């Protein structure tokens, strides 16, 4: 069962590995990213960051969509993490079961504007957020699970 899709440019780190997995009761983390599966250093780093007792799977975004839609992930309490808002949109549009999206952190760059202390967006990111909302997915901005949810409509 899909628990949550999170966007976090750091992918798997302490806050995600412990706070989110404990809050969600996750037993499997799926990293959906097109570059990590072929980057041995990043894969090794992510594997070292995973909590004990939680399975870690690293797939491309398209392979993640296929796996989720095939039902092979249904036996897990699945937590999906992607690096970008655009990849989250791909997952939402490709997987009818992805209904909750957490925007947890995007990298600050010169071409992005802040919509919160931890979310920086381009105009394309804003369109991706609106596209996810149009599918009926619930999109929220929240770093740790204890924070209050902020809706994108409140900040865009």
Short mmCIF file of C-alpha atoms in Angstrom, two decimals:
data_model
loop_
_atom_site.label_atom_id
_atom_site.label_comp_id
_atom_site.label_asym_id
_atom_site.label_seq_id
_atom_site.Cartn_x
_atom_site.Cartn_y
_atom_site.Cartn_z
CA UNK A 1 0.00 0.00 0.00
CA UNK A 2 1.33 3.40 -0.98
CA UNK A 3 1.75 5.57 2.12
CA UNK A 4 3.26 8.77 0.68
CA UNK A 5 5.26 10.27 -2.18
CA UNK A 6 7.83 12.79 -0.98
CA UNK A 7 9.91 15.26 -2.97
CA UNK A 8 13.27 15.84 -1.30
CA UNK A 9 16.41 16.82 -3.21
CA UNK A 10 18.48 15.03 -0.57
CA UNK A 11 16.49 11.82 -1.12
CA UNK A 12 17.25 9.66 1.93
CA UNK A 13 18.69 11.35 5.03
CA UNK A 14 18.08 11.37 8.78
CA UNK A 15 14.75 13.20 8.80
CA UNK A 16 13.35 10.97 6.07
CA UNK A 17 14.97 7.77 7.29
CA UNK A 18 13.70 8.05 10.83
CA UNK A 19 10.95 10.65 11.36
CA UNK A 20 8.96 9.92 8.22
CA UNK A 21 9.41 6.14 8.14
CA UNK A 22 8.37 5.87 11.80
CA UNK A 23 5.38 8.19 11.39
CA UNK A 24 4.19 6.36 8.28
CA UNK A 25 4.97 2.87 9.58
CA UNK A 26 6.94 2.24 6.39
CA UNK A 27 8.60 -1.08 5.69
CA UNK A 28 9.86 -0.23 2.18
CA UNK A 29 11.38 2.93 0.71
CA UNK A 30 11.42 3.32 -3.05
CA UNK A 31 13.82 5.89 -4.45
CA UNK A 32 12.40 6.92 -7.85
CA UNK A 33 15.17 8.73 -9.69
CA UNK A 34 16.63 8.47 -13.17
CA UNK A 35 20.29 9.04 -12.26
CA UNK A 36 20.77 7.15 -8.98
CA UNK A 37 20.33 3.59 -10.38
CA UNK A 38 23.49 4.03 -12.49
CA UNK A 39 25.51 5.95 -9.88
CA UNK A 40 27.22 3.42 -7.60
CA UNK A 41 28.47 6.05 -5.14
CA UNK A 42 25.01 7.55 -4.61
CA UNK A 43 23.44 4.09 -4.34
CA UNK A 44 25.96 3.07 -1.68
CA UNK A 45 25.39 6.28 0.28
CA UNK A 46 21.61 5.79 0.18
CA UNK A 47 21.92 2.18 1.30
CA UNK A 48 23.96 3.31 4.31
CA UNK A 49 21.23 5.82 5.21
CA UNK A 50 18.31 3.40 5.33
CA UNK A 51 16.86 2.42 8.67
CA UNK A 52 17.22 -1.15 9.93
CA UNK A 53 14.29 -3.36 9.07
CA UNK A 54 13.23 -1.21 6.11
CA UNK A 55 13.74 -2.47 2.57
CA UNK A 56 15.31 0.02 0.14
CA UNK A 57 14.63 -0.19 -3.59
CA UNK A 58 16.18 2.16 -6.15
CA UNK A 59 14.57 2.40 -9.59
CA UNK A 60 14.19 4.87 -12.44
CA UNK A 61 10.97 6.85 -12.43
CA UNK A 62 9.52 4.80 -15.31
CA UNK A 63 10.51 1.50 -13.67
CA UNK A 64 8.94 2.76 -10.42
CA UNK A 65 5.68 3.50 -12.23
CA UNK A 66 5.69 0.00 -13.75
CA UNK A 67 6.41 -1.62 -10.36
CA UNK A 68 3.72 0.33 -8.52
CA UNK A 69 1.10 -0.31 -11.21
CA UNK A 70 1.97 -4.02 -11.46
CA UNK A 71 0.97 -4.61 -7.84
CA UNK A 72 4.38 -5.97 -6.85
CA UNK A 73 4.66 -3.18 -4.23
CA UNK A 74 1.20 -3.79 -2.74
CA UNK A 75 2.57 -6.05 0.00
CA UNK A 76 4.63 -3.17 1.43
CA UNK A 77 3.79 -0.02 3.35
CA UNK A 78 5.54 1.94 0.62
CA UNK A 79 7.20 5.33 0.97
CA UNK A 80 8.34 6.75 -2.38
CA UNK A 81 10.94 9.50 -2.54
CA UNK A 82 11.87 11.48 -5.60
CA UNK A 83 14.34 14.31 -6.11
CA UNK A 84 12.21 16.73 -8.12
CA UNK A 85 8.69 18.07 -8.40
CA UNK A 86 8.66 17.06 -12.08
CA UNK A 87 9.43 13.43 -11.19
CA UNK A 88 6.63 13.53 -8.62
CA UNK A 89 4.26 14.70 -11.35
CA UNK A 90 5.37 11.80 -13.55
CA UNK A 91 4.57 9.38 -10.73
CA UNK A 92 1.19 10.97 -9.93
CA UNK A 93 0.15 10.96 -13.57
CA UNK A 94 1.51 7.44 -14.14
CA UNK A 95 0.16 5.79 -11.00
CA UNK A 96 -3.49 6.20 -10.02
CA UNK A 97 -2.63 4.95 -6.50
CA UNK A 98 -0.33 7.92 -5.80
CA UNK A 99 -2.72 10.35 -4.13
CA UNK A 100 -0.61 12.09 -1.46
CA UNK A 101 2.43 14.19 -2.29
CA UNK A 102 4.67 15.81 0.29
CA UNK A 103 6.96 18.60 -0.89
CA UNK A 104 9.73 18.28 1.66
CA UNK A 105 12.66 20.12 0.14
CA UNK A 106 13.94 21.37 -3.18
CA UNK A 107 17.33 22.86 -3.86
CA UNK A 108 17.77 26.62 -4.00
CA UNK A 109 19.24 27.75 -7.32
CA UNK A 110 19.47 31.06 -9.16
CA UNK A 111 16.52 30.23 -11.44
CA UNK A 112 14.15 29.34 -8.58
CA UNK A 113 12.01 31.43 -6.24
CA UNK A 114 11.05 30.43 -2.70
CA UNK A 115 7.48 29.49 -1.83
CA UNK A 116 8.55 28.40 1.67
CA UNK A 117 11.76 28.16 3.69
CA UNK A 118 12.52 24.79 2.09
CA UNK A 119 10.75 24.75 -1.29
CA UNK A 120 12.23 26.63 -4.25
CA UNK A 121 10.42 26.46 -7.59
CA UNK A 122 10.66 27.37 -11.25
CA UNK A 123 7.58 28.22 -13.29
CA UNK A 124 7.71 24.64 -14.61
CA UNK A 125 7.61 23.34 -11.02
CA UNK A 126 4.53 25.50 -10.34
CA UNK A 127 2.84 24.03 -13.43
CA UNK A 128 3.79 20.51 -12.24
CA UNK A 129 2.20 21.23 -8.83
CA UNK A 130 -0.99 22.49 -10.48
CA UNK A 131 -1.04 19.42 -12.74
CA UNK A 132 -0.82 17.11 -9.71
CA UNK A 133 -3.63 19.01 -8.00
CA UNK A 134 -5.78 18.68 -11.13
CA UNK A 135 -5.50 14.88 -10.87
CA UNK A 136 -7.08 15.06 -7.42
CA UNK A 137 -3.84 14.34 -5.58
CA UNK A 138 -3.37 16.04 -2.22
CA UNK A 139 -0.18 18.12 -2.29
CA UNK A 140 1.34 19.57 0.87
CA UNK A 141 4.49 21.39 1.93
CA UNK A 142 5.99 20.01 5.14
CA UNK A 143 9.51 19.12 6.21
CA UNK A 144 9.19 16.92 9.32
CA UNK A 145 5.91 15.10 9.92
CA UNK A 146 5.26 17.07 13.12
CA UNK A 147 5.01 20.37 11.20
CA UNK A 148 1.66 21.74 10.11
CA UNK A 149 0.67 21.02 6.52
CA UNK A 150 0.82 23.96 4.14
CA UNK A 151 -1.10 23.73 0.89
CA UNK A 152 0.53 24.98 -2.30
CA UNK A 153 -2.53 27.10 -2.96
CA UNK A 154 -1.62 29.13 0.15
CA UNK A 155 1.90 29.99 -1.07
CA UNK A 156 1.90 30.02 -4.88
#
